[in-house]
mmCIF file of C-alpha atoms in Angstrom:
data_model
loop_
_atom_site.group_PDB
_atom_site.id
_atom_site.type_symbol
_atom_site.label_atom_id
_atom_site.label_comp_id
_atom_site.label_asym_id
_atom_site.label_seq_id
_atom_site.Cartn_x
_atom_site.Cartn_y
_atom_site.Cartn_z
ATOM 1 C CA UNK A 1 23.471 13.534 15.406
ATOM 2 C CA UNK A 2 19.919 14.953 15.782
ATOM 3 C CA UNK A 3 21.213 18.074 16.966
ATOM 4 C CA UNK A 4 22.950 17.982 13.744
ATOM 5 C CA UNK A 5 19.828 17.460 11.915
ATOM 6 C CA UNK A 6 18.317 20.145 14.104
ATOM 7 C CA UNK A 7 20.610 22.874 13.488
ATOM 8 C CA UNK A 8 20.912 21.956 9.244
ATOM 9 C CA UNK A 9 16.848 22.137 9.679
ATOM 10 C CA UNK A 10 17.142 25.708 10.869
ATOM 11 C CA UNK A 11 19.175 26.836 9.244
ATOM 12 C CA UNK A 12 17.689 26.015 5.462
ATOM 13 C CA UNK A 13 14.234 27.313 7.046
ATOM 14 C CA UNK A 14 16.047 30.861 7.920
ATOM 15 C CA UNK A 15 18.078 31.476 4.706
ATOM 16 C CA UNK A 16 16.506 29.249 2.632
ATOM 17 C CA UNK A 17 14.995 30.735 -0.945
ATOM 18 C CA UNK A 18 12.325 32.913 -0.670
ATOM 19 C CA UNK A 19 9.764 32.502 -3.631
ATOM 20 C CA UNK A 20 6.734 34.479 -5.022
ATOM 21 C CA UNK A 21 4.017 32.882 -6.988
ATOM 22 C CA UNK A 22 1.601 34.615 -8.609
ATOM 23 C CA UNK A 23 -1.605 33.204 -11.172
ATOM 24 C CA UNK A 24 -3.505 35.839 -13.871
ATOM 25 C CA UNK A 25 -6.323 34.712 -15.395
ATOM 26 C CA UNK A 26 -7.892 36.121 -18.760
ATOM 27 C CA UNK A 27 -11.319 36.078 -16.995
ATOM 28 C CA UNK A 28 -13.513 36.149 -13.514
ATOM 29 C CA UNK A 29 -16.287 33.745 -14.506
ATOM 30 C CA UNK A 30 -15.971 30.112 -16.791
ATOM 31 C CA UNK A 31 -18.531 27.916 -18.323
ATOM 32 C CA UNK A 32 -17.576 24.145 -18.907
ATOM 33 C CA UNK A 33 -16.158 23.305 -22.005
ATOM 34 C CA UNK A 34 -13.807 26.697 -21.889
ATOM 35 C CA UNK A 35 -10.492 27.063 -21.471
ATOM 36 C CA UNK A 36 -8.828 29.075 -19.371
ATOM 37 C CA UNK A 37 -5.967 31.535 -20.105
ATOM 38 C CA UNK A 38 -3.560 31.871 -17.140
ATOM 39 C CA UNK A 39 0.158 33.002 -16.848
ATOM 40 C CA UNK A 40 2.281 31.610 -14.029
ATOM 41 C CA UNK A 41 5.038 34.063 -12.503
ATOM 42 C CA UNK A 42 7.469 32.622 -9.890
ATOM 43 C CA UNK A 43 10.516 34.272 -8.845
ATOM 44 C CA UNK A 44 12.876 33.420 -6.212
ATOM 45 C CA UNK A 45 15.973 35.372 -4.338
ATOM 46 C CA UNK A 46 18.145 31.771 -5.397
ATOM 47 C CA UNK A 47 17.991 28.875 -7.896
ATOM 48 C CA UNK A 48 17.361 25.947 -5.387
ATOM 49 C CA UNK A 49 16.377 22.131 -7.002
ATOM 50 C CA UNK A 50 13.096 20.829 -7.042
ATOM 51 C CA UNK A 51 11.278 17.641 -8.224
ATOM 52 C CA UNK A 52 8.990 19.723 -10.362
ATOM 53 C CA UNK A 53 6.815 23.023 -11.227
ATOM 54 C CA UNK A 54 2.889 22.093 -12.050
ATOM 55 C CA UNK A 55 -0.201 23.753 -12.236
ATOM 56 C CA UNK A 56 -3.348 21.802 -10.417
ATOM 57 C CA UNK A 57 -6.598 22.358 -11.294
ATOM 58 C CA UNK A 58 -9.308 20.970 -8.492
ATOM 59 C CA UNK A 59 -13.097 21.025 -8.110
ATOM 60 C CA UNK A 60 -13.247 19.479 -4.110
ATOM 61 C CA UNK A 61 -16.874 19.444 -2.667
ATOM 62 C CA UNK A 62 -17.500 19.578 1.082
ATOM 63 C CA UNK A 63 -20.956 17.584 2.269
ATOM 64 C CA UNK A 64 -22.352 17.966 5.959
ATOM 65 C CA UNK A 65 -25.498 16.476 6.606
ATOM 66 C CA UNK A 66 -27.388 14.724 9.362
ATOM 67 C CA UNK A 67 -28.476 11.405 10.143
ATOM 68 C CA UNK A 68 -31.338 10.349 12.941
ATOM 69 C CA UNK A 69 -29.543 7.454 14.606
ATOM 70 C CA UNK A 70 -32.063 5.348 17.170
ATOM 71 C CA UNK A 71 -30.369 2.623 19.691
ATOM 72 C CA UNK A 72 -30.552 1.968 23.471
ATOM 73 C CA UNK A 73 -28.161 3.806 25.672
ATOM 74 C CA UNK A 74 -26.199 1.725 27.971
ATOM 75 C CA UNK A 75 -29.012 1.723 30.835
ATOM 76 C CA UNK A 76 -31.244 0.284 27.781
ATOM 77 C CA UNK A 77 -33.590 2.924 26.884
ATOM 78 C CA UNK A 78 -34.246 3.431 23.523
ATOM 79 C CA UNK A 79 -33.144 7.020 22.156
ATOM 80 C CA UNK A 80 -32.938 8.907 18.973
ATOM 81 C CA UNK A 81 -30.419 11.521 18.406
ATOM 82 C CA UNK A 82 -29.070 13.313 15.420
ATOM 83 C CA UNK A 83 -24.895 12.807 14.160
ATOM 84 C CA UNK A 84 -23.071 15.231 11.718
ATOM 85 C CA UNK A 85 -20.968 14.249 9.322
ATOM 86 C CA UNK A 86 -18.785 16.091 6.937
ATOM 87 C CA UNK A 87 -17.314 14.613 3.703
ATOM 88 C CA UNK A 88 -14.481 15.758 1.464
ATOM 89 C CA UNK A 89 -15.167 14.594 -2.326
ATOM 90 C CA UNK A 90 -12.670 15.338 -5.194
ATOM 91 C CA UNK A 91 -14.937 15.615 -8.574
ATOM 92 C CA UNK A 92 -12.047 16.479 -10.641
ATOM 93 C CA UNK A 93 -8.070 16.701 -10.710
ATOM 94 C CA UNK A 94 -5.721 17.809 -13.697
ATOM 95 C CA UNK A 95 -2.283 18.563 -13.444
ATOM 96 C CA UNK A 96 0.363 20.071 -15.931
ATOM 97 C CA UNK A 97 3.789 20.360 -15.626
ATOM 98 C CA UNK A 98 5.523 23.311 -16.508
ATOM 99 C CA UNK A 99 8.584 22.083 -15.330
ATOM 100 C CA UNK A 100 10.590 19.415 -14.828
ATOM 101 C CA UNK A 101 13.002 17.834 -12.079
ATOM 102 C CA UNK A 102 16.363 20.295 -12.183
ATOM 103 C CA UNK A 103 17.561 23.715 -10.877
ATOM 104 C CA UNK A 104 14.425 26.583 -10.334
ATOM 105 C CA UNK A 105 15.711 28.794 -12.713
ATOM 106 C CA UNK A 106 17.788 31.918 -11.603
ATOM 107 C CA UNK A 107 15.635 34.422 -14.156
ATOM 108 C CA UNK A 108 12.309 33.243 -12.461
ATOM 109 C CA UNK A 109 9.293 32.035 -14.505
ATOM 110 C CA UNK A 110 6.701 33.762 -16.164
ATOM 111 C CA UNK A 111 4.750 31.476 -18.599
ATOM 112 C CA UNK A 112 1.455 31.122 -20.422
ATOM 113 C CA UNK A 113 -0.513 28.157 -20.035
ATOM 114 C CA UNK A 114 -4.091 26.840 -21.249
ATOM 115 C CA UNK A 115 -6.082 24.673 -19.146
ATOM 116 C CA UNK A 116 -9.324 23.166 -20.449
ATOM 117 C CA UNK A 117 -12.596 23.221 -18.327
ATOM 118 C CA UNK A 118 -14.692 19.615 -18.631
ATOM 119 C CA UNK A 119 -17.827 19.893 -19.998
ATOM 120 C CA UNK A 120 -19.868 17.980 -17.852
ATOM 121 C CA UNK A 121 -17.893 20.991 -15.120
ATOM 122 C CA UNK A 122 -20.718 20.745 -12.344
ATOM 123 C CA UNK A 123 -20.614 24.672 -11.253
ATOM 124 C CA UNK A 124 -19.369 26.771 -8.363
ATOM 125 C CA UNK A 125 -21.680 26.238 -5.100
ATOM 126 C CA UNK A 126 -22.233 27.510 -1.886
ATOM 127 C CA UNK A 127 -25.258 26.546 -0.199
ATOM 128 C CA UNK A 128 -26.552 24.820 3.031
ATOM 129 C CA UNK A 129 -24.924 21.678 2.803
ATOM 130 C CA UNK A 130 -23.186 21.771 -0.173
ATOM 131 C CA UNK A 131 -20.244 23.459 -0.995
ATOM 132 C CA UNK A 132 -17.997 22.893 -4.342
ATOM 133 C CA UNK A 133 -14.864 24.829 -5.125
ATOM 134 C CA UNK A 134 -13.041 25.043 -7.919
ATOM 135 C CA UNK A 135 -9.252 26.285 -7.983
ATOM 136 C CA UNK A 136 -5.959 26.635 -9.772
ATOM 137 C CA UNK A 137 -3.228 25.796 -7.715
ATOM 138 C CA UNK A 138 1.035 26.592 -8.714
ATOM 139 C CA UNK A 139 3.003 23.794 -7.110
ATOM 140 C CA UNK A 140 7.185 23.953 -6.729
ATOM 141 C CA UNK A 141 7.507 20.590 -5.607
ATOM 142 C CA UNK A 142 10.666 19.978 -3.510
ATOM 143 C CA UNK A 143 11.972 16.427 -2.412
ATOM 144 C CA UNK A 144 11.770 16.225 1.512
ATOM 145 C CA UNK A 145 11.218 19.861 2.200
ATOM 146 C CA UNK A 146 7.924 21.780 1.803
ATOM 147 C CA UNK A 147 6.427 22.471 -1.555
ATOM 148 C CA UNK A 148 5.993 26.146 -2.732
ATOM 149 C CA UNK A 149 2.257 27.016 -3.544
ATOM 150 C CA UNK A 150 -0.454 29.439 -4.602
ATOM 151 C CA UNK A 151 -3.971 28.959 -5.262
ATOM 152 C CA UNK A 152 -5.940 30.772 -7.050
ATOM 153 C CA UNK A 153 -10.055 30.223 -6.972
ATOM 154 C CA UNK A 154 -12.016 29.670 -10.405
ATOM 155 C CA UNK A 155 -16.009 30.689 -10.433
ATOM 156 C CA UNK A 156 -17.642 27.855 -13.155
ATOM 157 C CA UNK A 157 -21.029 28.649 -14.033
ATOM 158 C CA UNK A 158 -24.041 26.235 -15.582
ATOM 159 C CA UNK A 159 -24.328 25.999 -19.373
ATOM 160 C CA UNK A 160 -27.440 24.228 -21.473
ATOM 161 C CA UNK A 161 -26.894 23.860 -25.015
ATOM 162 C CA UNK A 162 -29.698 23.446 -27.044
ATOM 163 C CA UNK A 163 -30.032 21.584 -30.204
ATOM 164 C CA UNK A 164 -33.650 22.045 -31.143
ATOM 165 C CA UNK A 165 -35.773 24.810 -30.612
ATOM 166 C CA UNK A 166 -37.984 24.719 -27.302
ATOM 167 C CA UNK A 167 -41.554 23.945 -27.381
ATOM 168 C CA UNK A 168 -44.417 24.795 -25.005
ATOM 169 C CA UNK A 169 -45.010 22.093 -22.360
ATOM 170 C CA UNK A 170 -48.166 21.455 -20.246
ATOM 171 C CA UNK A 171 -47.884 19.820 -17.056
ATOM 172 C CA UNK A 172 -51.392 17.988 -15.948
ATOM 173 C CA UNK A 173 -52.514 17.286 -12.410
ATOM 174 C CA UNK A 174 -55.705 15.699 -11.231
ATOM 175 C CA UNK A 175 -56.564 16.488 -7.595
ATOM 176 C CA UNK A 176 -60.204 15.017 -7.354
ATOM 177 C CA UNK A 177 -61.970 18.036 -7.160
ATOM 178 C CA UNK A 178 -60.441 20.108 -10.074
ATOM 179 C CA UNK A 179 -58.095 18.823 -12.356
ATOM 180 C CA UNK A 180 -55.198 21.644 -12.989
ATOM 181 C CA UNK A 181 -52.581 22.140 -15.645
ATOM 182 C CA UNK A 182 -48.706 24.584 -15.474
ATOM 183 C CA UNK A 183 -47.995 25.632 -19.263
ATOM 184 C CA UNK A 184 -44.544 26.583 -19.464
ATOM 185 C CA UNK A 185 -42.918 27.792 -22.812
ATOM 186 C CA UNK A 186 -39.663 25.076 -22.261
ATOM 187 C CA UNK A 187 -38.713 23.300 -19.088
ATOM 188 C CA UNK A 188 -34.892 24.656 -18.787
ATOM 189 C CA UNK A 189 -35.079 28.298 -17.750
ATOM 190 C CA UNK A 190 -31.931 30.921 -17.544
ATOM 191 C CA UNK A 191 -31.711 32.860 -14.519
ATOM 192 C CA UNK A 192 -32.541 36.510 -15.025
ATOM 193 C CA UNK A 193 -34.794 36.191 -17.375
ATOM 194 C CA UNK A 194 -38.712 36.788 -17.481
ATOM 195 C CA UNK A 195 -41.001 33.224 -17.517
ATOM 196 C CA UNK A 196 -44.603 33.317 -18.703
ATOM 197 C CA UNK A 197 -46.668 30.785 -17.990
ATOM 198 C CA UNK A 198 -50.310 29.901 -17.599
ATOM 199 C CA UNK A 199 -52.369 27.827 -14.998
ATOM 200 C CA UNK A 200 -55.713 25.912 -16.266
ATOM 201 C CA UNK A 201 -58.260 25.338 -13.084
ATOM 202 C CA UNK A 202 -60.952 23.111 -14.260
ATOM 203 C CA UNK A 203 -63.835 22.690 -11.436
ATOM 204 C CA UNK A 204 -65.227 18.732 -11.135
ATOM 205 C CA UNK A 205 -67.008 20.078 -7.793
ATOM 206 C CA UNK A 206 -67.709 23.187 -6.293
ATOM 207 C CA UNK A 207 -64.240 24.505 -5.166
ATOM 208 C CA UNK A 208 -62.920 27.735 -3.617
ATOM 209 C CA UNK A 209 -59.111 29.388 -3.462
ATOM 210 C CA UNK A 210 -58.214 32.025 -1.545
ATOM 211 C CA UNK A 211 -54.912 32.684 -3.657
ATOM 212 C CA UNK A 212 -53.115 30.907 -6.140
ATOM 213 C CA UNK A 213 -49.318 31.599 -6.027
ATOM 214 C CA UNK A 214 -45.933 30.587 -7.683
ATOM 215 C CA UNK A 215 -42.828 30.265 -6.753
ATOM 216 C CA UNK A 216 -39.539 28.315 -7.927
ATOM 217 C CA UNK A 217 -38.716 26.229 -5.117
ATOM 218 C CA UNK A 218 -35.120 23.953 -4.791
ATOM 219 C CA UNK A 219 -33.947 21.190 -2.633
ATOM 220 C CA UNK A 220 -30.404 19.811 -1.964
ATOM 221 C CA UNK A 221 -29.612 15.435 -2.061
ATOM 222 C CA UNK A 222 -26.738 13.981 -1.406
ATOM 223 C CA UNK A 223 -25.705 10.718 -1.852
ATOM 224 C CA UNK A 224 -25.837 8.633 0.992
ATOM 225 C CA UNK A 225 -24.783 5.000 0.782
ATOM 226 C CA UNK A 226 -25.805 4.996 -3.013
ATOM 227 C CA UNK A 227 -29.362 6.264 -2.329
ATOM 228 C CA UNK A 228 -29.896 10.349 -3.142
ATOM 229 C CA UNK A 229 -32.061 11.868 -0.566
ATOM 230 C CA UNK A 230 -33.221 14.993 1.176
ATOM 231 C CA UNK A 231 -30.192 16.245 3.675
ATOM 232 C CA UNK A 232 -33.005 16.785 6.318
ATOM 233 C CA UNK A 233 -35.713 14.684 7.393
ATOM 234 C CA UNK A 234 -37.983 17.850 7.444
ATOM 235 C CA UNK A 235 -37.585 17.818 3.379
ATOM 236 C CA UNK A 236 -38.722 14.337 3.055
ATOM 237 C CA UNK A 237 -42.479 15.153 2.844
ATOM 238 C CA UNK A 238 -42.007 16.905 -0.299
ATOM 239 C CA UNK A 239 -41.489 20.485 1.489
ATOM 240 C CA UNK A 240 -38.504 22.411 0.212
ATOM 241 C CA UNK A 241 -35.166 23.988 1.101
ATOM 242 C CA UNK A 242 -35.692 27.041 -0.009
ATOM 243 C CA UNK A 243 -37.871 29.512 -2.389
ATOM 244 C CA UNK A 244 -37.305 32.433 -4.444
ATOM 245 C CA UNK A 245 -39.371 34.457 -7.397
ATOM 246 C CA UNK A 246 -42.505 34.118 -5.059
ATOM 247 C CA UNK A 247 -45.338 35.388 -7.142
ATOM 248 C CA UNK A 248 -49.192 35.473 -6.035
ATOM 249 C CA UNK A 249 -51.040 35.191 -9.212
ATOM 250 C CA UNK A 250 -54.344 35.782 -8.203
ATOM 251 C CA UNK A 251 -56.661 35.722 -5.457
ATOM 252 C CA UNK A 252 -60.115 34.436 -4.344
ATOM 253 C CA UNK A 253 -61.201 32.265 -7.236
ATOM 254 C CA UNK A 254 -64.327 30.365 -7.006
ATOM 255 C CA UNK A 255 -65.216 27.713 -9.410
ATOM 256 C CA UNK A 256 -68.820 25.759 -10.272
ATOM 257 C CA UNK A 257 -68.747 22.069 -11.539
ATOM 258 C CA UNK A 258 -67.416 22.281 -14.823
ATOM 259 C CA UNK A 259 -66.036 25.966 -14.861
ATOM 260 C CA UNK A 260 -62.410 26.353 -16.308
ATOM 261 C CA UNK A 261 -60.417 29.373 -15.754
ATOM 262 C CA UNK A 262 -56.787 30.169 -16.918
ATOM 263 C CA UNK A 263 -54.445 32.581 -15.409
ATOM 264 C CA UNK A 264 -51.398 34.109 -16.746
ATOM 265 C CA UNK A 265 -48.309 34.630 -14.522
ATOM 266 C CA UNK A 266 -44.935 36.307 -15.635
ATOM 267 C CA UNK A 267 -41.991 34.760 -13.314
ATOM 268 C CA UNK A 268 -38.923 37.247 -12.643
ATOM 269 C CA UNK A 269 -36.516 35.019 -12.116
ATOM 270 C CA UNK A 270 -33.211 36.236 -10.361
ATOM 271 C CA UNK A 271 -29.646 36.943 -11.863
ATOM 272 C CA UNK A 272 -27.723 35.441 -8.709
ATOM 273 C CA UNK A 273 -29.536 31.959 -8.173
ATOM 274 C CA UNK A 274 -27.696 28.726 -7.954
ATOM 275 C CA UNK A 275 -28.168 26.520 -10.814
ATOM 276 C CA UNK A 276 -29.325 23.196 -10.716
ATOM 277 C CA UNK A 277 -26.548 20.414 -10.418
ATOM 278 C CA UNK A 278 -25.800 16.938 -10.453
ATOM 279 C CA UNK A 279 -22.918 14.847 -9.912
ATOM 280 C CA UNK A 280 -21.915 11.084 -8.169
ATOM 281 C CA UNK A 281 -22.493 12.607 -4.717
ATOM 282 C CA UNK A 282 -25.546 15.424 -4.964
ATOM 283 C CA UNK A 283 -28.238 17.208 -6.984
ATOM 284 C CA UNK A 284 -29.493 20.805 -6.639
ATOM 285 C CA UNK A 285 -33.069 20.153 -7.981
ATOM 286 C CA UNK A 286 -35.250 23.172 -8.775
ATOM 287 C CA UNK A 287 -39.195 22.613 -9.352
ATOM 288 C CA UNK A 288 -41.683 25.779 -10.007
ATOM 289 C CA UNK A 289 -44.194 25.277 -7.457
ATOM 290 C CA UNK A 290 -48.002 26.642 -7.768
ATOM 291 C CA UNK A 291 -49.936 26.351 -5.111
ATOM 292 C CA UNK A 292 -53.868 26.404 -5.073
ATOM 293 C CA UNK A 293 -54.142 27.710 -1.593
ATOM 294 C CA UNK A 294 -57.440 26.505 0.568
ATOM 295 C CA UNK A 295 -58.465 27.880 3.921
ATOM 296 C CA UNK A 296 -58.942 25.299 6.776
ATOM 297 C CA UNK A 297 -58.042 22.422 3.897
ATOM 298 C CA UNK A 298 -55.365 21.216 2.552
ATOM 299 C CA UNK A 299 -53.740 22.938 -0.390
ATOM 300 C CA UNK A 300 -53.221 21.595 -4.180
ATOM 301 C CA UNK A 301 -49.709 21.553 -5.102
ATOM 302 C CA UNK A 302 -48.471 21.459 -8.138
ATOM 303 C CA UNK A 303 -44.805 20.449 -8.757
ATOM 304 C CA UNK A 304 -43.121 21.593 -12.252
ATOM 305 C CA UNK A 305 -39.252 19.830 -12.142
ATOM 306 C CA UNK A 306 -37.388 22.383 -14.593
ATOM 307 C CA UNK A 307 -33.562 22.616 -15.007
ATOM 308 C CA UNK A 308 -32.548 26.430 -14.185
ATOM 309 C CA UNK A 309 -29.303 27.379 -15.697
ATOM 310 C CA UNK A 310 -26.808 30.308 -16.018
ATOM 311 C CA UNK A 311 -26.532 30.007 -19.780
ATOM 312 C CA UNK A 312 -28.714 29.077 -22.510
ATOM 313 C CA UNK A 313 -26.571 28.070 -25.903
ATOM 314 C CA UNK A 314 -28.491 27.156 -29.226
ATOM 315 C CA UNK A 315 -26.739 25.074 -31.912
ATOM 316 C CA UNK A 316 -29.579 25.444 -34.064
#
C-alpha cells in the first residue's frame, strides 16, 4: 500500500500542472494610508482543483538582540556571558480572495486588485537589529498537496501629516556652569531637507569649548518582556547607535560670567535615512545631538528628541 502511495506521489509531482504567477504593481515606493494597484497573472499548462486563490499582504519583523545572563557554572563560579536571540513578529496580515474553492481555470487569471495600506503602516527597515518587511504574496491553495506561490516585496515609507502650521521650539538645558538652549523651527523634520537652527551659550562661570558640533544621532529599543530598552548594554548610558549629518558649528569659544553667544547651524539632512518608528515590539528614536565639547572635562550634551520622517503632509 505505501508503495502505492509512493508511486501516485511521484507521479503527480512529475506531470503534475505547472503554474506561473506573476504580481505588477502601479508603483515602487507606498506611504500608509495608500492603496496599492496590483494585477495578479497565473497561468497553468492544466485546470487542476484547489481550495482557493488569495492575495496576502504581510509586514513580518525579525528582532536579534542580546542579553548579559550571570549564574554559576556547574563547578560554582559565578560567570557572565552574553545569549542571542532572534524573534519573528507579524505586525500585520490581510488576505483577499480572488478565488474560490473549484477548478483553476483553463484560460489562466489575470485580474486587478486594490489592497489598502494601514495608516498607522510602521515603514520598511533594515538596520542592526531590526529588520521589517513588507510583501504581497499570490497563494493557489491546494488541499493536501503544496500551495502555489509568489511574493512580491512592498517598500512603505514614513508619512507626518500636519494639521497646524509648525512653530519654532526652544529646547533649554542648565549644566551649572552655562545654561544652553537648541532652537529648532518644528520638532518633526523630513529627510533631505535643509534644518536651521540656533544654539544660545549663556556663561554663569568662566567656561571654555574647543568646538561645538551637531549631529542627528538614533538608537534602536525593542521590547523586551514589556519594558523598551537599548538592544546593547553599551547604549544604556545615553551613547547612541549611530550618527549622521555631523556638523561642527564652531570652534574655540570662550565665555566670561554672564556672556551669551548664539550660533547658527544649517543641518543637511540626508535623502536615504531611516525614519523614526514605533510599534508593540520597537522604536527607532532619532534625537539631534549638540555637543559643547571640553578638553580634559567632560562634555555638555544636549539631547533634542525630534521625529524624522520621509514625508511631510499639511491639511492646513
Amino acid at each position: 500500500m505505501n508503495n502505492q502511495i509512493l508511486i501516485l506521489w511521484l507521479v503527480v509531482l512529475v506531470f503534475g500542472p505547472k503554474v506561473n504567477l506573476a504580481l505588477e504593481l502601479d508603483r515602487d515606493i507606498y506611504f500608509p494610508g495608500d492603496v496599492i494597484r496590483a494585477r495578479l497573472h497565473a497561468v497553468s499548462n492544466k485546470s487542476f482543483d484547489m481550495e482557493e486563490l488569495r492575495i496576502e499582504f504581510n509586514c513580518v519583523s525579525t528582532l536579534t538582540y542580546s542579553v548579559t545572563v550571570s549564574e554559576y557554572d556547574s563547578e560554582g563560579e559565578y560567570t557572565t556571558y552574553s545569549r542571542t536571540y532572534t524573534d519573528t513578529k507579524n505586525l500585520y496580515n490581510y488576505r483577499q480572495q480572488v478565488y474560490g474553492k473549484g477548478k483553476f481555470p483553463r484560460e489562466g487569471v489575470s485580474v486587478e486588485l486594490e489592497i489598502p495600506i494601514p495608516v498607522d503602516a510602521p515603514p520598511s527597515y533594515v538596520g542592526r537589529t531590526i529588520n521589517t518587511n513588507w510583501a504581497i504574496k499570490a497563494v493557489i491553495n491546494r488541499r493536501f498537496r503544496s500551495d502555489f506561490t509568489f511574493e512580491k516585496p512592498v517598500y512603505i515609507l514614513s508619512r507626518y501629516i500636519s494639521s497646524e502650521r509648525f512653530q519654532p521650539i526652544s529646547f533649554p538645558f542648565d549644566f551649572g556652569d552655562v545654561v544652553a538652549s537648541v532652537v529648532l523651527p518644528k520638532q518633526v523634520l523630513q529627510t533631505g531637507e535643509v534644518v536651521p537652527g540656533e544654539i544660545h551659550i549663556m556663561a554663569k562661570n568662566e567656561v571654555s569649548f574647543n568646538e561645538v558640533r551637531a549631529a542627528l544621532c538614533f538608537v534602536e529599543n525593542i521590547n523586551v518582556s514589556g519594558v523598551y530598552r537599548p538592544i546593547d548594554t553599551r547604549y544604556i548610558d545615553g551613547s547612541t547607535i549611530g550618527e549622521s549629518a555631523k556638523q561642527i558649528v564652531v570652534k574655540d569659544v570662550k565665555l566670561y560670567p554672564g556672556q551669551e553667544r548664539m550660533f547658527p547651524f544649517q543641518l543637511q539632512i540626508p535623502s536615504a535615512l531611516i525614519s523614526s518608528a514605533s510599534t508593540p515590539f520597537y522604536e527607532i528614536q532619532w534625537t539631534l545631538k549638540v555637543t559643547l565639547s571640553r578638553r580634559l572635562r567632560k562634555d555638555f550634551n544636549l539631547n533634542v528628541p525630534v521625529l524624522l520622517v520621509n514625508q511631510i503632509q499639511s491639511q492646513i
